[in-house]
């Protein structure tokens, strides 16, 4: 069973430990210096998540946290808020108003965008299946650990108006992480023109570009990359003469 609350405020000193699953129909607030311990139970939240403890504040253990609101839900935590399994099922999306979010095991995106506001969504489980994706866009930076050869690693990034995912499949790999975002600005034309077979590349799409950064011990010199150029309408759109430039 799940214990029901409207707004729930965790306050005072010490650690408050869940004894069963809970549903919070309003906002969940963790005040300093209190700590909320999931004790492997789940939290279903329909309002905002605020963690005012500058240290940990939330001990995720192996519990699941479901964001299941009808309005956009805000996650507020200075630094990084940590979850074990995070499930986003809100058509209006999630807003990271302050700080990163880090998911240790699995990120489930059922519906709704994640607006990062300059923060980062971090998925530290290296298996490709650690992202369980149905729909939604990460608007900003998505960092995910990579550790499997031959598996498809999806980065469902883009903007409010366009879906511009990237997907990697590595044929060889030293495990590490990749942080990727879609940048909705003109990429510039340094290095152009460039000859590529029978084509001379002179122009770049002004709609934006993908920016990736490696981390940890990541290395690979043999991989496939797929990019979806959602919203790219300049020059008549995408055809066989378009190339990906690194």
mmCIF file of C-alpha atoms in Angstrom:
data_model
loop_
_atom_site.group_PDB
_atom_site.id
_atom_site.type_symbol
_atom_site.label_atom_id
_atom_site.label_comp_id
_atom_site.label_asym_id
_atom_site.label_seq_id
_atom_site.Cartn_x
_atom_site.Cartn_y
_atom_site.Cartn_z
ATOM 1 C CA UNK A 1 0.000 0.000 0.000
ATOM 2 C CA UNK A 2 1.017 3.639 -0.376
ATOM 3 C CA UNK A 3 0.615 6.256 2.346
ATOM 4 C CA UNK A 4 -0.985 9.432 0.931
ATOM 5 C CA UNK A 5 0.082 13.000 1.720
ATOM 6 C CA UNK A 6 -0.822 16.392 0.315
ATOM 7 C CA UNK A 7 2.278 18.512 0.986
ATOM 8 C CA UNK A 8 5.033 16.716 2.899
ATOM 9 C CA UNK A 9 7.769 18.593 4.780
ATOM 10 C CA UNK A 10 10.702 16.671 6.288
ATOM 11 C CA UNK A 11 12.170 18.818 9.061
ATOM 12 C CA UNK A 12 14.084 18.703 12.331
ATOM 13 C CA UNK A 13 17.316 16.862 12.992
ATOM 14 C CA UNK A 14 18.155 13.269 12.223
ATOM 15 C CA UNK A 15 17.028 10.850 9.526
ATOM 16 C CA UNK A 16 13.401 10.097 8.686
ATOM 17 C CA UNK A 17 13.049 6.584 7.238
ATOM 18 C CA UNK A 18 10.177 5.428 5.041
ATOM 19 C CA UNK A 19 8.275 2.359 6.234
ATOM 20 C CA UNK A 20 6.292 1.859 3.021
ATOM 21 C CA UNK A 21 5.672 3.459 -0.372
ATOM 22 C CA UNK A 22 4.330 7.008 -0.258
ATOM 23 C CA UNK A 23 2.386 9.263 -2.639
ATOM 24 C CA UNK A 24 2.729 13.032 -2.277
ATOM 25 C CA UNK A 25 -0.072 14.823 -4.113
ATOM 26 C CA UNK A 26 1.510 18.236 -3.517
ATOM 27 C CA UNK A 27 5.112 19.280 -2.851
ATOM 28 C CA UNK A 28 7.887 17.367 -1.080
ATOM 29 C CA UNK A 29 10.318 19.553 0.887
ATOM 30 C CA UNK A 30 13.389 18.391 2.828
ATOM 31 C CA UNK A 31 14.507 21.087 5.234
ATOM 32 C CA UNK A 32 18.046 21.476 6.592
ATOM 33 C CA UNK A 33 19.374 19.570 8.554
ATOM 34 C CA UNK A 34 16.825 16.782 8.061
ATOM 35 C CA UNK A 35 17.443 13.691 5.919
ATOM 36 C CA UNK A 36 14.876 11.501 4.163
ATOM 37 C CA UNK A 37 15.866 7.839 3.697
ATOM 38 C CA UNK A 38 13.901 5.852 1.105
ATOM 39 C CA UNK A 39 14.673 2.501 2.740
ATOM 40 C CA UNK A 40 14.109 0.951 -0.722
ATOM 41 C CA UNK A 41 10.490 2.177 -0.883
ATOM 42 C CA UNK A 42 9.061 4.289 -3.699
ATOM 43 C CA UNK A 43 7.980 7.926 -3.744
ATOM 44 C CA UNK A 44 5.303 9.101 -6.185
ATOM 45 C CA UNK A 45 5.302 12.885 -6.433
ATOM 46 C CA UNK A 46 2.761 15.130 -8.155
ATOM 47 C CA UNK A 47 4.246 18.488 -7.120
ATOM 48 C CA UNK A 48 7.702 19.993 -6.702
ATOM 49 C CA UNK A 49 10.807 18.449 -5.117
ATOM 50 C CA UNK A 50 12.863 20.788 -2.906
ATOM 51 C CA UNK A 51 15.921 19.633 -0.949
ATOM 52 C CA UNK A 52 17.272 22.438 1.248
ATOM 53 C CA UNK A 53 19.869 20.271 2.978
ATOM 54 C CA UNK A 54 23.238 21.416 1.544
ATOM 55 C CA UNK A 55 24.707 17.977 2.251
ATOM 56 C CA UNK A 56 22.886 14.826 1.157
ATOM 57 C CA UNK A 57 19.333 15.324 2.447
ATOM 58 C CA UNK A 58 17.937 12.399 0.449
ATOM 59 C CA UNK A 59 19.271 8.860 0.785
ATOM 60 C CA UNK A 60 17.942 7.096 -2.283
ATOM 61 C CA UNK A 61 18.981 3.511 -1.388
ATOM 62 C CA UNK A 62 17.298 1.285 -4.036
ATOM 63 C CA UNK A 63 14.008 3.170 -4.058
ATOM 64 C CA UNK A 64 12.162 4.554 -7.069
ATOM 65 C CA UNK A 65 10.967 8.137 -7.454
ATOM 66 C CA UNK A 66 8.076 8.802 -9.848
ATOM 67 C CA UNK A 67 7.327 12.313 -11.124
ATOM 68 C CA UNK A 68 3.661 12.060 -12.037
ATOM 69 C CA UNK A 69 2.276 15.598 -12.018
ATOM 70 C CA UNK A 70 -0.194 17.420 -14.235
ATOM 71 C CA UNK A 71 1.807 20.674 -14.192
ATOM 72 C CA UNK A 72 5.527 21.185 -14.755
ATOM 73 C CA UNK A 73 7.424 19.875 -11.719
ATOM 74 C CA UNK A 74 10.504 21.592 -10.311
ATOM 75 C CA UNK A 75 13.530 19.862 -8.790
ATOM 76 C CA UNK A 76 15.534 22.195 -6.568
ATOM 77 C CA UNK A 77 18.782 21.148 -4.875
ATOM 78 C CA UNK A 78 22.031 23.096 -4.647
ATOM 79 C CA UNK A 79 24.745 20.841 -6.073
ATOM 80 C CA UNK A 80 23.451 17.465 -7.260
ATOM 81 C CA UNK A 81 20.327 15.581 -6.262
ATOM 82 C CA UNK A 82 20.789 11.806 -6.406
ATOM 83 C CA UNK A 83 18.206 9.184 -7.313
ATOM 84 C CA UNK A 84 18.473 5.423 -7.775
ATOM 85 C CA UNK A 85 15.649 4.945 -10.287
ATOM 86 C CA UNK A 86 13.903 8.038 -11.624
ATOM 87 C CA UNK A 87 10.691 7.820 -13.654
ATOM 88 C CA UNK A 88 9.418 10.888 -15.565
ATOM 89 C CA UNK A 89 5.746 10.590 -16.554
ATOM 90 C CA UNK A 90 4.505 14.181 -16.812
ATOM 91 C CA UNK A 91 3.453 15.676 -20.138
ATOM 92 C CA UNK A 92 4.361 19.150 -18.835
ATOM 93 C CA UNK A 93 7.887 18.018 -17.980
ATOM 94 C CA UNK A 94 10.502 18.568 -15.299
ATOM 95 C CA UNK A 95 12.485 21.750 -14.587
ATOM 96 C CA UNK A 96 15.897 21.625 -12.887
ATOM 97 C CA UNK A 97 15.791 25.043 -11.251
ATOM 98 C CA UNK A 98 19.083 24.605 -9.391
ATOM 99 C CA UNK A 99 21.630 21.811 -9.519
ATOM 100 C CA UNK A 100 22.197 18.601 -11.437
ATOM 101 C CA UNK A 101 20.342 15.337 -11.035
ATOM 102 C CA UNK A 102 22.248 12.045 -10.889
ATOM 103 C CA UNK A 103 20.618 8.648 -11.448
ATOM 104 C CA UNK A 104 22.541 5.610 -10.223
ATOM 105 C CA UNK A 105 20.627 2.790 -11.903
ATOM 106 C CA UNK A 106 17.855 3.653 -14.382
ATOM 107 C CA UNK A 107 16.216 6.693 -15.934
ATOM 108 C CA UNK A 108 12.744 6.049 -17.314
ATOM 109 C CA UNK A 109 11.365 8.721 -19.652
ATOM 110 C CA UNK A 110 7.703 7.964 -20.351
ATOM 111 C CA UNK A 111 6.607 11.474 -21.366
ATOM 112 C CA UNK A 112 7.625 15.069 -20.771
ATOM 113 C CA UNK A 113 10.768 17.120 -21.346
ATOM 114 C CA UNK A 114 13.568 17.722 -18.858
ATOM 115 C CA UNK A 115 14.577 21.391 -18.903
ATOM 116 C CA UNK A 116 18.090 21.549 -17.420
ATOM 117 C CA UNK A 117 18.659 25.348 -17.264
ATOM 118 C CA UNK A 118 22.421 24.912 -17.576
ATOM 119 C CA UNK A 119 22.516 21.900 -15.248
ATOM 120 C CA UNK A 120 23.208 18.280 -16.227
ATOM 121 C CA UNK A 121 21.239 15.030 -16.177
ATOM 122 C CA UNK A 122 23.739 12.318 -15.151
ATOM 123 C CA UNK A 123 23.110 8.602 -15.681
ATOM 124 C CA UNK A 124 25.958 6.656 -14.097
ATOM 125 C CA UNK A 125 24.903 3.068 -14.921
ATOM 126 C CA UNK A 126 26.956 2.049 -17.965
ATOM 127 C CA UNK A 127 24.538 -0.404 -19.597
ATOM 128 C CA UNK A 128 22.679 0.897 -22.652
ATOM 129 C CA UNK A 129 19.395 -0.335 -21.128
ATOM 130 C CA UNK A 130 19.808 2.004 -18.143
ATOM 131 C CA UNK A 131 17.815 4.548 -20.179
ATOM 132 C CA UNK A 132 14.264 3.257 -20.586
ATOM 133 C CA UNK A 133 12.942 5.679 -23.182
ATOM 134 C CA UNK A 134 9.460 6.214 -24.608
ATOM 135 C CA UNK A 135 9.250 9.958 -25.262
ATOM 136 C CA UNK A 136 10.465 13.357 -24.091
ATOM 137 C CA UNK A 137 13.479 15.583 -24.702
ATOM 138 C CA UNK A 138 16.401 16.546 -22.494
ATOM 139 C CA UNK A 139 16.876 20.243 -23.187
ATOM 140 C CA UNK A 140 20.481 20.721 -22.172
ATOM 141 C CA UNK A 141 23.306 18.407 -21.137
ATOM 142 C CA UNK A 142 22.914 14.650 -20.731
ATOM 143 C CA UNK A 143 25.863 12.713 -19.345
ATOM 144 C CA UNK A 144 25.722 8.953 -19.462
ATOM 145 C CA UNK A 145 28.204 6.229 -18.663
ATOM 146 C CA UNK A 146 29.061 3.899 -21.554
ATOM 147 C CA UNK A 147 30.535 0.428 -21.125
ATOM 148 C CA UNK A 148 29.080 -1.922 -23.772
ATOM 149 C CA UNK A 149 30.281 -2.725 -27.268
ATOM 150 C CA UNK A 150 27.600 -3.259 -29.905
ATOM 151 C CA UNK A 151 24.820 -1.601 -27.893
ATOM 152 C CA UNK A 152 22.830 1.496 -28.863
ATOM 153 C CA UNK A 153 23.308 4.463 -26.512
ATOM 154 C CA UNK A 154 20.560 7.018 -26.998
ATOM 155 C CA UNK A 155 20.921 10.690 -26.061
ATOM 156 C CA UNK A 156 17.367 12.116 -26.432
ATOM 157 C CA UNK A 157 18.362 15.782 -26.611
ATOM 158 C CA UNK A 158 16.898 18.758 -28.426
ATOM 159 C CA UNK A 159 14.946 21.948 -27.834
ATOM 160 C CA UNK A 160 11.399 22.919 -26.881
ATOM 161 C CA UNK A 161 10.534 22.937 -30.573
ATOM 162 C CA UNK A 162 12.635 20.127 -32.061
ATOM 163 C CA UNK A 163 13.793 16.605 -31.183
ATOM 164 C CA UNK A 164 17.467 16.155 -32.083
ATOM 165 C CA UNK A 165 18.637 12.866 -30.564
ATOM 166 C CA UNK A 166 22.040 11.272 -31.027
ATOM 167 C CA UNK A 167 22.775 7.561 -30.814
ATOM 168 C CA UNK A 168 26.146 5.835 -30.546
ATOM 169 C CA UNK A 169 27.053 2.198 -31.173
ATOM 170 C CA UNK A 170 30.642 1.368 -30.238
ATOM 171 C CA UNK A 171 32.630 -1.380 -31.944
ATOM 172 C CA UNK A 172 35.493 -0.917 -29.486
ATOM 173 C CA UNK A 173 35.400 0.952 -26.233
ATOM 174 C CA UNK A 174 37.221 1.887 -23.070
ATOM 175 C CA UNK A 175 34.462 2.523 -20.556
ATOM 176 C CA UNK A 176 33.874 6.085 -19.416
ATOM 177 C CA UNK A 177 31.176 8.677 -20.012
ATOM 178 C CA UNK A 178 29.937 11.085 -22.675
ATOM 179 C CA UNK A 179 28.213 14.417 -22.044
ATOM 180 C CA UNK A 180 26.150 15.528 -25.029
ATOM 181 C CA UNK A 181 23.807 18.419 -25.750
ATOM 182 C CA UNK A 182 22.134 19.995 -28.747
ATOM 183 C CA UNK A 183 23.085 23.669 -29.043
ATOM 184 C CA UNK A 184 20.454 25.768 -30.788
ATOM 185 C CA UNK A 185 22.822 28.375 -32.281
ATOM 186 C CA UNK A 186 24.794 28.824 -35.512
ATOM 187 C CA UNK A 187 27.885 26.567 -35.298
ATOM 188 C CA UNK A 188 30.216 28.793 -37.354
ATOM 189 C CA UNK A 189 32.137 27.898 -40.508
ATOM 190 C CA UNK A 190 35.772 27.485 -39.420
ATOM 191 C CA UNK A 191 37.584 25.033 -41.703
ATOM 192 C CA UNK A 192 35.266 25.563 -44.663
ATOM 193 C CA UNK A 193 35.184 25.041 -47.554
ATOM 194 C CA UNK A 194 36.012 21.342 -47.246
ATOM 195 C CA UNK A 195 36.214 18.786 -50.045
ATOM 196 C CA UNK A 196 34.418 15.471 -49.421
ATOM 197 C CA UNK A 197 34.460 13.150 -52.430
ATOM 198 C CA UNK A 198 32.515 14.770 -55.248
ATOM 199 C CA UNK A 199 31.110 17.421 -52.894
ATOM 200 C CA UNK A 200 32.532 20.704 -51.701
ATOM 201 C CA UNK A 201 31.120 21.636 -48.307
ATOM 202 C CA UNK A 202 30.656 25.387 -48.028
ATOM 203 C CA UNK A 203 27.699 25.901 -45.683
ATOM 204 C CA UNK A 204 26.514 24.833 -42.237
ATOM 205 C CA UNK A 205 22.958 24.536 -41.002
ATOM 206 C CA UNK A 206 22.186 27.549 -38.774
ATOM 207 C CA UNK A 207 19.575 25.596 -36.771
ATOM 208 C CA UNK A 208 22.204 24.239 -34.370
ATOM 209 C CA UNK A 209 24.780 21.552 -33.640
ATOM 210 C CA UNK A 210 25.598 18.701 -31.263
ATOM 211 C CA UNK A 211 28.321 19.198 -28.664
ATOM 212 C CA UNK A 212 29.921 16.138 -27.034
ATOM 213 C CA UNK A 213 32.611 15.824 -24.389
ATOM 214 C CA UNK A 214 34.255 12.633 -23.161
ATOM 215 C CA UNK A 215 34.924 11.869 -19.520
ATOM 216 C CA UNK A 216 36.692 9.305 -17.356
ATOM 217 C CA UNK A 217 38.736 6.750 -19.316
ATOM 218 C CA UNK A 218 36.424 6.836 -22.339
ATOM 219 C CA UNK A 219 38.085 6.067 -25.673
ATOM 220 C CA UNK A 220 36.869 4.597 -28.968
ATOM 221 C CA UNK A 221 38.154 4.759 -32.534
ATOM 222 C CA UNK A 222 35.448 2.633 -34.146
ATOM 223 C CA UNK A 223 31.810 3.591 -33.685
ATOM 224 C CA UNK A 224 28.598 4.438 -35.500
ATOM 225 C CA UNK A 225 26.773 7.699 -34.882
ATOM 226 C CA UNK A 226 23.197 8.586 -35.809
ATOM 227 C CA UNK A 227 21.863 12.146 -35.557
ATOM 228 C CA UNK A 228 18.292 13.327 -36.106
ATOM 229 C CA UNK A 229 18.241 16.814 -37.624
ATOM 230 C CA UNK A 230 14.774 17.741 -36.406
ATOM 231 C CA UNK A 231 13.795 21.224 -37.546
ATOM 232 C CA UNK A 232 16.687 21.559 -40.021
ATOM 233 C CA UNK A 233 14.960 23.276 -42.944
ATOM 234 C CA UNK A 234 17.687 25.525 -44.398
ATOM 235 C CA UNK A 235 19.125 24.728 -47.844
ATOM 236 C CA UNK A 236 16.039 22.654 -48.627
ATOM 237 C CA UNK A 237 16.539 20.309 -45.680
ATOM 238 C CA UNK A 238 18.558 17.084 -45.403
ATOM 239 C CA UNK A 239 19.641 15.211 -48.538
ATOM 240 C CA UNK A 240 22.464 12.881 -49.581
ATOM 241 C CA UNK A 241 24.958 15.752 -49.923
ATOM 242 C CA UNK A 242 24.785 16.592 -46.172
ATOM 243 C CA UNK A 243 27.769 15.542 -44.067
ATOM 244 C CA UNK A 244 28.502 15.344 -40.341
ATOM 245 C CA UNK A 245 31.583 17.403 -39.500
ATOM 246 C CA UNK A 246 33.625 16.863 -36.355
#
